[in-house]
Structure formats: structure tokens, C-alpha cells
């Protein structure tokens, strides 16, 4: 049954976050990460094939650049304490050269604890040494995952522990994106940028299902919005698009929500085997443009009623991204009233998934939105 949803909430303008002098990640990082699809079944050959597919599929042209190896590449240490790769990754420098040769960048993973979450070697007491090793290999991105650090540090030292690696990365002189992963503990959004973080996970791990994705995306990103901006982003975790646990409609909602959140766009699927629906979702340039907008504002919810949520994201050129989401199990009719969005007079409306202009509308715009679906619009003044 259809329900008419009238929105009449206030317009909470978040204060713009201070723009730090970071020249890395000035827009949310875009790339791929091995964990969601491959977990510990990732190796040199697969990473090379993924890099090839990043280029041949058009993902690179769409803006995806980082190829990030997650947990399970680590070997032990040599007599001098230098971190080694395990047999799945015979030569990390050669792999970095290969990835760089494609015009892409290579990311890696570690933990401030003695062991990573999957029980491989961590960077505990080898922080500067590991940062130097990664820089020498040609690494461009580090995901630094708390894991067993909880066994050797009290939570109160978390900030200092992350700063230690942030400083070590800076000291290498190589630009390395620093991704904090400690699941949102200690309100990381309040201090992540100050320890050199370019992004920080805000929650526990995403799973490839509607409940997990929608809870993280819709409900858990409200307190942190004002801390996002060029160089430093909230990270609601990697994308599950194309992994099979959600419908095409739900994956489109996933992409739209991450675009509105100015979230890092790290594809988590097998880029070598993408169906058309997955390609169209991951490579919709107009949706990516919302995510990558240079103003760097994190979008936010302005109303919620009967499972329908309306979100906005102000854009650099004065346009407004407007998302009409339906979290419920049945169709809803949503009406966006210009006055309540701070807009006046006729507005030009473009549908970013239909990739079509819808015309100009005075006062408001109404649209039916199917269950778990989204209508993502760009409204031009
Ligand atoms: C944690 C992280 C995941 C992934 C795994 C690897 O669970 O949150 O994103 O990196 O560790 O072990």
C-alpha cells in the first residue's frame, strides 16, 4: 500500500570541518580491497589480475585507483626484524612496480598489535621499521587495524598508538594514505585527522546483506558528519556491491548512500567477473561525482518517516544532491518540498540512476520509491 510522506523537518546545517593542509585524499579514496571477497585467499597472481581488470573494465577511468591488499600477506621477520612477505606474495616491490605500471597505486595492511586480526605478523615495536619497508616497496596506502593491540595497550593509548604510525609514515617522505581501522572506538572521528589519518572506520565490519549495510549506512554515521572533509573521511567500510548477498536494487542503494556520505569507495568484489548490473552501479560517473565532489561535505538525513529517508549533500557548484531512500518493505511516495530544503522557486531536477533530466519543478518534487530502493537526484538552482 502506498503512503504519502510529507517532510517537514528542519534543515540542520552542520558546521564545515576545518580543511587540513593534507594533499592526500582530498576527495574520498577510490579503489579496491581484497578482504570482502577473498579474505585470506589472496595472492600476487590474483592482485595482478585485479589490477589488469581495474583498467580493462573501465574502473580506473571511473576514478578507482588504489589496489589494496588486506590481511594475510605477512610472513615473519628476518634476523634484523624486517617484515617479510609469505609465499603468496614472493616479491612485494615487483608487485608494486606492476601495479604502478598500470597507473594504479598499491595499498597494504597491518596492525599496531603483535598479530593482525587473522593472526599474521603485526607491527608492534617495529612501527618505524615497517613504515620504511613499505615505503621502499612503493606502498601508497596503509590500513592499520587495531586487532591484538587491545592485548598490549589500554584503549586510552589508542590515539598515541595511531599517531606513532602516522608520524612514521610521514617520516618516510612517501605520500602514503593512512587508513585507521579500530571500528569507531573512542570517537575516532574527533581525533583521527590529528594523528595523520586520512580515513577512519566508524563501525564494525560490514556484511554482504541489507541489514548490515543499511544499519551502518543509515543509522551509524550521524554523529560524525562534521568531521569529514578534504583529506580526512569517515569510513563506513568497504563496498559489497557485486558479492551476491543483496539485490541489484539494494546494491544501488548501497552505492547511493556511500556517495551521499562522502565515504571511501573501495570495491570489494571480484573485478575480473562483473555482471552488467555491478558495472553500472560501480561506474555511474554522475553518482561518483556526488561522492567525489570537491566541497567534501558529508551528506546527512533531513527527514525520516514510515521507512522513507530524505538525505541531502551540498555540492561545490551550489547544486544539491538529494536522495529519496525507502528502507521499508513496500512502495512509498516521497515529496521533497523545496522550501524545507532551503531552496526557492523553480529547480531543475536530474535523475542520476536514470541519467536523465526530469525537467524543472516549482515548490516541490514527488516520486514513488520502491522497497529498499532509492531515487538519487541532482537539483540545480
Ligand atoms: C578486521 C577488519 C576487516 C579486515 C579483517 C582482516 O576484521 O575490520 O576489514 O581487515 O580484520 O583480518
Short mmCIF file of C-alpha atoms and ligand atoms in Angstrom, two decimals:
data_model
loop_
_atom_site.label_atom_id
_atom_site.label_comp_id
_atom_site.label_asym_id
_atom_site.label_seq_id
_atom_site.Cartn_x
_atom_site.Cartn_y
_atom_site.Cartn_z
CA UNK A 1 0.00 0.00 0.00
CA UNK A 2 1.19 3.48 -0.79
CA UNK A 3 1.70 6.03 1.91
CA UNK A 4 2.12 9.70 1.33
CA UNK A 5 5.11 11.01 3.18
CA UNK A 6 5.29 14.71 3.82
CA UNK A 7 8.58 16.04 5.01
CA UNK A 8 8.60 18.90 7.43
CA UNK A 9 11.80 18.73 9.37
CA UNK A 10 14.28 21.45 9.95
CA UNK A 11 17.45 21.86 7.92
CA UNK A 12 20.38 21.10 10.25
CA UNK A 13 23.37 22.82 8.68
CA UNK A 14 26.46 21.14 10.05
CA UNK A 15 29.44 23.33 10.54
CA UNK A 16 32.05 22.81 7.85
CA UNK A 17 35.03 20.87 9.14
CA UNK A 18 38.40 22.58 9.09
CA UNK A 19 40.33 21.89 5.93
CA UNK A 20 43.69 20.49 6.99
CA UNK A 21 46.76 21.03 4.87
CA UNK A 22 46.62 17.46 3.61
CA UNK A 23 47.41 16.91 -0.02
CA UNK A 24 46.38 13.26 0.13
CA UNK A 25 42.82 12.01 -0.17
CA UNK A 26 41.44 15.46 -0.96
CA UNK A 27 38.37 13.56 -2.13
CA UNK A 28 37.32 10.19 -0.65
CA UNK A 29 39.80 7.45 -1.69
CA UNK A 30 38.59 5.20 -4.51
CA UNK A 31 39.92 1.74 -5.23
CA UNK A 32 39.55 -1.92 -4.38
CA UNK A 33 40.30 -4.05 -1.31
CA UNK A 34 40.80 -7.81 -1.20
CA UNK A 35 39.08 -8.69 2.08
CA UNK A 36 35.33 -8.75 1.40
CA UNK A 37 35.60 -11.21 -1.48
CA UNK A 38 38.86 -13.10 -0.95
CA UNK A 39 39.66 -12.86 2.79
CA UNK A 40 42.95 -14.80 3.18
CA UNK A 41 42.67 -16.41 -0.28
CA UNK A 42 44.52 -13.56 -1.93
CA UNK A 43 47.89 -13.80 -3.66
CA UNK A 44 50.23 -11.99 -6.02
CA UNK A 45 48.70 -13.50 -9.17
CA UNK A 46 45.15 -12.53 -8.19
CA UNK A 47 46.21 -8.99 -7.28
CA UNK A 48 47.88 -8.58 -10.69
CA UNK A 49 44.74 -9.87 -12.41
CA UNK A 50 42.59 -7.48 -10.39
CA UNK A 51 44.88 -4.60 -11.42
CA UNK A 52 44.50 -5.66 -15.07
CA UNK A 53 40.72 -5.81 -14.62
CA UNK A 54 40.66 -2.42 -12.92
CA UNK A 55 41.97 -0.96 -16.16
CA UNK A 56 40.15 -3.13 -18.74
CA UNK A 57 36.75 -2.85 -17.03
CA UNK A 58 36.80 0.95 -17.06
CA UNK A 59 37.04 1.17 -13.25
CA UNK A 60 40.30 3.11 -13.48
CA UNK A 61 38.77 5.60 -15.90
CA UNK A 62 35.84 5.98 -13.49
CA UNK A 63 38.31 7.07 -10.78
CA UNK A 64 39.23 3.88 -8.88
CA UNK A 65 42.98 3.90 -8.28
CA UNK A 66 44.05 2.02 -5.11
CA UNK A 67 44.58 -1.76 -5.22
CA UNK A 68 44.63 -2.62 -1.52
CA UNK A 69 45.91 -5.92 -0.17
CA UNK A 70 44.21 -6.60 3.16
CA UNK A 71 45.28 -9.09 5.84
CA UNK A 72 47.22 -12.32 5.09
CA UNK A 73 50.24 -11.14 3.04
CA UNK A 74 52.57 -11.13 6.07
CA UNK A 75 55.40 -13.57 6.79
CA UNK A 76 57.58 -13.41 9.90
CA UNK A 77 60.63 -11.18 10.42
CA UNK A 78 64.26 -11.69 9.43
CA UNK A 79 67.18 -11.56 11.89
CA UNK A 80 67.20 -7.74 11.68
CA UNK A 81 63.49 -7.58 12.41
CA UNK A 82 62.44 -6.68 8.87
CA UNK A 83 58.91 -7.75 8.00
CA UNK A 84 58.75 -10.50 5.35
CA UNK A 85 56.01 -11.45 2.93
CA UNK A 86 54.69 -15.01 2.96
CA UNK A 87 54.81 -17.41 0.00
CA UNK A 88 51.62 -15.99 -1.56
CA UNK A 89 53.48 -12.71 -2.22
CA UNK A 90 57.01 -13.59 -3.38
CA UNK A 91 58.10 -10.03 -4.21
CA UNK A 92 56.06 -7.07 -2.99
CA UNK A 93 58.31 -4.49 -4.67
CA UNK A 94 57.84 -6.21 -8.04
CA UNK A 95 54.08 -6.29 -7.43
CA UNK A 96 54.07 -2.57 -6.62
CA UNK A 97 56.05 -1.89 -9.82
CA UNK A 98 53.48 -3.89 -11.79
CA UNK A 99 50.53 -2.02 -10.25
CA UNK A 100 52.26 1.35 -10.75
CA UNK A 101 52.93 0.41 -14.37
CA UNK A 102 49.16 0.33 -14.87
CA UNK A 103 48.82 3.86 -13.48
CA UNK A 104 47.37 2.47 -10.23
CA UNK A 105 48.54 2.55 -6.60
CA UNK A 106 49.18 -0.28 -4.14
CA UNK A 107 47.89 -0.50 -0.58
CA UNK A 108 48.82 -2.82 2.27
CA UNK A 109 47.55 -3.74 5.73
CA UNK A 110 48.97 -4.15 9.24
CA UNK A 111 48.11 -3.88 12.93
CA UNK A 112 49.66 -1.91 15.80
CA UNK A 113 49.40 -5.15 17.79
CA UNK A 114 51.73 -8.17 17.70
CA UNK A 115 49.24 -10.03 15.48
CA UNK A 116 46.71 -8.96 12.86
CA UNK A 117 43.04 -9.89 13.10
CA UNK A 118 43.70 -13.03 11.01
CA UNK A 119 46.71 -13.87 13.22
CA UNK A 120 49.54 -12.79 10.91
CA UNK A 121 52.57 -10.71 11.97
CA UNK A 122 51.69 -7.19 13.18
CA UNK A 123 53.85 -4.05 13.50
CA UNK A 124 54.10 -3.95 17.31
CA UNK A 125 57.52 -2.50 18.29
CA UNK A 126 58.53 -2.32 14.62
CA UNK A 127 56.46 0.67 13.55
CA UNK A 128 59.17 2.86 12.02
CA UNK A 129 60.97 -0.09 10.52
CA UNK A 130 57.79 -1.35 8.83
CA UNK A 131 56.88 2.11 7.52
CA UNK A 132 60.34 2.32 5.93
CA UNK A 133 59.97 -1.15 4.42
CA UNK A 134 56.59 -0.31 2.92
CA UNK A 135 57.91 2.96 1.50
CA UNK A 136 60.86 1.08 -0.04
CA UNK A 137 58.45 -1.39 -1.62
CA UNK A 138 56.47 1.51 -3.13
CA UNK A 139 53.35 1.20 -0.99
CA UNK A 140 50.83 4.06 -1.32
CA UNK A 141 48.18 3.24 1.29
CA UNK A 142 48.14 1.58 4.73
CA UNK A 143 45.12 0.17 6.53
CA UNK A 144 46.12 -0.11 10.19
CA UNK A 145 43.82 -2.44 12.10
CA UNK A 146 43.66 -2.43 15.93
CA UNK A 147 43.10 -6.22 16.41
CA UNK A 148 45.51 -7.63 19.02
CA UNK A 149 46.68 -4.16 20.04
CA UNK A 150 43.93 -4.45 22.65
CA UNK A 151 46.12 -7.06 24.39
CA UNK A 152 49.16 -4.80 24.71
CA UNK A 153 47.71 -1.27 25.06
CA UNK A 154 44.87 0.19 27.12
CA UNK A 155 42.21 1.87 24.98
CA UNK A 156 43.32 5.21 26.41
CA UNK A 157 46.59 4.89 24.44
CA UNK A 158 44.86 4.29 21.11
CA UNK A 159 45.35 7.83 19.86
CA UNK A 160 49.09 7.82 20.67
CA UNK A 161 49.49 4.39 19.09
CA UNK A 162 47.95 5.60 15.83
CA UNK A 163 49.99 8.81 15.94
CA UNK A 164 53.16 6.76 16.17
CA UNK A 165 52.42 5.14 12.81
CA UNK A 166 51.10 8.41 11.34
CA UNK A 167 54.43 10.05 12.20
CA UNK A 168 56.40 7.04 10.94
CA UNK A 169 54.62 7.17 7.57
CA UNK A 170 55.26 10.91 7.26
CA UNK A 171 58.93 10.41 8.13
CA UNK A 172 59.36 8.11 5.12
CA UNK A 173 58.75 11.08 2.82
CA UNK A 174 56.50 8.94 0.63
CA UNK A 175 52.85 10.00 0.34
CA UNK A 176 51.01 7.08 1.97
CA UNK A 177 47.28 7.31 2.67
CA UNK A 178 46.73 6.35 6.32
CA UNK A 179 43.53 4.38 6.99
CA UNK A 180 42.63 3.86 10.65
CA UNK A 181 40.65 0.74 11.46
CA UNK A 182 39.53 0.46 15.06
CA UNK A 183 35.81 0.17 14.44
CA UNK A 184 34.87 3.68 15.64
CA UNK A 185 36.15 3.29 19.20
CA UNK A 186 36.99 6.36 21.27
CA UNK A 187 35.02 8.62 18.88
CA UNK A 188 37.85 8.31 16.38
CA UNK A 189 36.28 10.96 14.13
CA UNK A 190 37.20 13.56 16.77
CA UNK A 191 40.95 12.81 16.62
CA UNK A 192 41.61 10.71 13.50
CA UNK A 193 42.84 13.63 11.41
CA UNK A 194 45.12 14.91 14.18
CA UNK A 195 47.17 11.67 14.16
CA UNK A 196 47.62 11.85 10.39
CA UNK A 197 44.60 9.71 9.46
CA UNK A 198 43.08 10.24 6.02
CA UNK A 199 40.13 7.99 6.83
CA UNK A 200 38.88 6.02 9.80
CA UNK A 201 36.43 3.17 10.11
CA UNK A 202 33.37 4.20 12.07
CA UNK A 203 31.85 0.78 12.85
CA UNK A 204 32.47 -2.96 13.00
CA UNK A 205 32.76 -4.98 9.81
CA UNK A 206 30.17 -4.70 7.05
CA UNK A 207 28.50 -7.91 5.87
CA UNK A 208 27.02 -8.57 2.46
CA UNK A 209 23.39 -8.24 3.47
CA UNK A 210 20.75 -5.49 3.63
CA UNK A 211 20.53 -5.36 7.42
CA UNK A 212 24.25 -4.84 7.94
CA UNK A 213 24.71 -2.36 5.09
CA UNK A 214 21.60 -0.31 5.88
CA UNK A 215 22.25 -0.17 9.63
CA UNK A 216 25.81 1.04 9.09
CA UNK A 217 24.93 3.48 6.32
CA UNK A 218 21.65 4.97 7.55
CA UNK A 219 21.98 4.82 11.32
CA UNK A 220 25.62 4.91 12.38
CA UNK A 221 27.01 7.92 10.51
CA UNK A 222 25.06 10.74 12.05
CA UNK A 223 27.35 11.93 14.88
CA UNK A 224 30.47 12.07 12.76
CA UNK A 225 29.43 14.12 9.71
CA UNK A 226 31.04 17.39 10.62
CA UNK A 227 34.47 15.76 10.99
CA UNK A 228 34.66 14.71 7.33
CA UNK A 229 36.31 16.93 4.75
CA UNK A 230 39.12 17.10 2.21
CA UNK A 231 41.97 14.88 3.44
CA UNK A 232 40.07 13.12 6.24
CA UNK A 233 36.95 10.97 5.88
CA UNK A 234 34.59 8.78 7.83
CA UNK A 235 34.82 5.20 6.55
CA UNK A 236 31.65 3.09 6.89
CA UNK A 237 33.65 0.14 5.47
CA UNK A 238 34.25 -1.30 2.04
CA UNK A 239 31.64 -1.90 -0.62
CA UNK A 240 29.88 -5.25 -1.01
CA UNK A 241 28.43 -4.42 -4.44
CA UNK A 242 28.68 -7.45 -6.73
CA UNK A 243 29.29 -10.01 -3.99
CA UNK A 244 25.82 -11.57 -4.28
CA UNK A 245 24.20 -11.08 -0.88
CA UNK A 246 21.94 -8.19 -1.87
CA UNK A 247 19.65 -7.45 -4.83
CA UNK A 248 20.60 -5.04 -7.60
CA UNK A 249 18.19 -2.51 -6.12
CA UNK A 250 19.84 -2.86 -2.70
CA UNK A 251 23.34 -2.51 -4.15
CA UNK A 252 22.21 0.67 -5.91
CA UNK A 253 21.05 1.95 -2.51
CA UNK A 254 24.44 0.92 -1.02
CA UNK A 255 26.31 2.93 -3.69
CA UNK A 256 23.98 5.92 -3.37
CA UNK A 257 24.32 6.00 0.41
CA UNK A 258 28.12 5.76 0.29
CA UNK A 259 28.13 8.53 -2.34
CA UNK A 260 25.98 10.77 -0.13
CA UNK A 261 28.20 10.00 2.88
CA UNK A 262 31.37 11.07 1.04
CA UNK A 263 32.60 7.62 2.04
CA UNK A 264 35.70 5.98 0.59
CA UNK A 265 34.64 3.89 -2.41
CA UNK A 266 36.63 0.67 -2.10
CA UNK A 267 35.08 -2.00 -4.27
CA UNK A 268 35.13 -5.37 -2.52
CA UNK A 269 34.12 -7.68 -5.35
CA UNK A 270 35.98 -9.74 -7.95
CA UNK A 271 36.68 -7.17 -10.67
CA UNK A 272 37.58 -9.98 -13.09
CA UNK A 273 33.98 -11.19 -13.18
CA UNK A 274 31.49 -8.36 -13.01
CA UNK A 275 28.00 -8.60 -14.43
CA UNK A 276 26.43 -5.61 -16.18
CA UNK A 277 24.40 -4.54 -13.16
CA UNK A 278 27.54 -4.43 -10.98
CA UNK A 279 29.46 -2.45 -13.60
CA UNK A 280 26.65 0.05 -13.96
CA UNK A 281 26.41 0.59 -10.24
CA UNK A 282 30.14 0.91 -9.56
CA UNK A 283 30.86 3.03 -12.63
CA UNK A 284 27.99 5.51 -12.76
CA UNK A 285 30.03 8.67 -13.23
CA UNK A 286 27.28 11.03 -12.09
CA UNK A 287 26.90 9.15 -8.82
CA UNK A 288 30.67 9.03 -8.35
CA UNK A 289 30.73 12.80 -8.93
CA UNK A 290 28.47 13.25 -5.89
CA UNK A 291 30.91 11.22 -3.79
CA UNK A 292 33.98 12.97 -5.18
CA UNK A 293 32.59 16.49 -5.02
CA UNK A 294 35.42 18.83 -4.05
CA UNK A 295 33.48 20.62 -1.35
CA UNK A 296 33.87 17.40 0.65
CA UNK A 297 30.68 17.74 2.70
CA UNK A 298 29.28 14.55 4.17
CA UNK A 299 25.60 14.23 3.29
CA UNK A 300 23.02 13.85 6.02
CA UNK A 301 19.48 12.82 6.76
CA UNK A 302 16.97 15.63 6.96
CA UNK A 303 13.84 13.59 7.48
CA UNK A 304 12.63 10.12 8.28
CA UNK A 305 9.08 8.84 8.14
CA UNK A 306 7.46 5.48 7.51
CA UNK A 307 10.73 3.95 6.36
CA UNK A 308 11.44 6.74 3.90
CA UNK A 309 14.52 8.85 4.47
CA UNK A 310 15.45 12.02 2.65
CA UNK A 311 19.15 12.95 2.59
CA UNK A 312 20.96 15.94 1.14
CA UNK A 313 24.57 16.73 0.29
CA UNK A 314 25.55 20.28 -0.68
CA UNK A 315 27.88 20.38 -3.69
CA UNK A 316 30.69 22.71 -4.69
CA UNK A 317 28.88 24.41 -7.58
CA UNK A 318 25.82 25.19 -5.45
CA UNK A 319 23.80 22.19 -6.65
CA UNK A 320 22.24 19.86 -4.10
CA UNK A 321 22.39 16.08 -4.18
CA UNK A 322 19.04 14.80 -2.94
CA UNK A 323 18.44 11.13 -2.14
CA UNK A 324 14.97 9.72 -1.54
CA UNK A 325 15.54 6.36 0.17
CA UNK A 326 12.94 3.75 1.05
CA UNK A 327 14.03 1.37 3.81
CA UNK A 328 10.57 -0.18 4.13
CA UNK A 329 9.16 -3.32 2.53
CA UNK A 330 6.56 -1.54 0.36
CA UNK A 331 6.38 1.37 -2.08
CA UNK A 332 6.30 4.87 -0.62
CA UNK A 333 5.55 8.18 -2.24
CA UNK A 334 8.05 10.84 -1.23
CA UNK A 335 7.61 14.58 -1.62
CA UNK A 336 10.60 16.89 -1.37
CA UNK A 337 9.45 20.43 -0.59
CA UNK A 338 11.95 22.99 -1.84
CA UNK A 339 11.34 25.45 0.97
CA UNK A 340 12.24 22.79 3.54
CA UNK A 341 15.49 22.15 1.68
CA UNK A 342 16.39 25.83 1.71
CA UNK A 343 15.51 26.21 -1.98
CA UNK A 344 13.20 28.69 -3.64
CA UNK A 345 11.43 28.85 -6.98
CA UNK A 346 11.86 26.57 -9.96
CA UNK A 347 14.53 23.87 -9.65
CA UNK A 348 16.00 21.70 -12.39
CA UNK A 349 15.98 18.04 -11.37
CA UNK A 350 18.19 15.30 -12.82
CA UNK A 351 17.84 11.57 -12.03
CA UNK A 352 21.36 10.17 -11.62
CA UNK A 353 20.48 6.46 -11.99
CA UNK A 354 18.19 7.07 -14.98
CA UNK A 355 20.86 9.51 -16.21
CA UNK A 356 18.12 11.80 -17.43
CA UNK A 357 16.86 15.31 -16.81
CA UNK A 358 13.36 15.26 -15.37
CA UNK A 359 12.52 18.92 -16.02
CA UNK A 360 12.02 21.95 -13.81
CA UNK A 361 9.77 21.88 -10.78
CA UNK A 362 8.28 24.71 -8.78
CA UNK A 363 7.84 24.28 -5.00
CA UNK A 364 8.37 20.51 -4.73
CA UNK A 365 9.12 17.20 -6.41
CA UNK A 366 7.25 13.93 -5.72
CA UNK A 367 8.22 10.42 -6.62
CA UNK A 368 7.26 6.83 -5.79
CA UNK A 369 10.20 4.88 -4.40
CA UNK A 370 10.16 1.08 -4.39
CA UNK A 371 11.06 -1.03 -1.35
CA UNK A 372 14.78 -0.86 -0.42
CA UNK A 373 15.30 1.44 -3.40
CA UNK A 374 16.48 5.00 -3.90
CA UNK A 375 15.87 7.89 -6.23
CA UNK A 376 19.07 9.88 -6.42
CA UNK A 377 18.70 13.40 -7.77
CA UNK A 378 20.86 16.38 -8.55
CA UNK A 379 18.94 19.60 -8.00
CA UNK A 380 20.31 22.71 -9.72
CA UNK A 381 19.38 26.17 -8.56
C1 LIG B 1 39.14 -6.74 10.67
C2 LIG B 1 38.81 -5.56 9.75
C3 LIG B 1 38.42 -6.11 8.38
C4 LIG B 1 39.56 -6.92 7.81
C5 LIG B 1 39.94 -8.05 8.77
C6 LIG B 1 41.21 -8.76 8.33
O1 LIG B 1 38.01 -7.51 10.92
O2 LIG B 1 37.80 -4.78 10.29
O3 LIG B 1 38.10 -5.03 7.50
O4 LIG B 1 40.66 -6.09 7.56
O5 LIG B 1 40.17 -7.55 10.09
O6 LIG B 1 41.63 -9.74 9.23
#
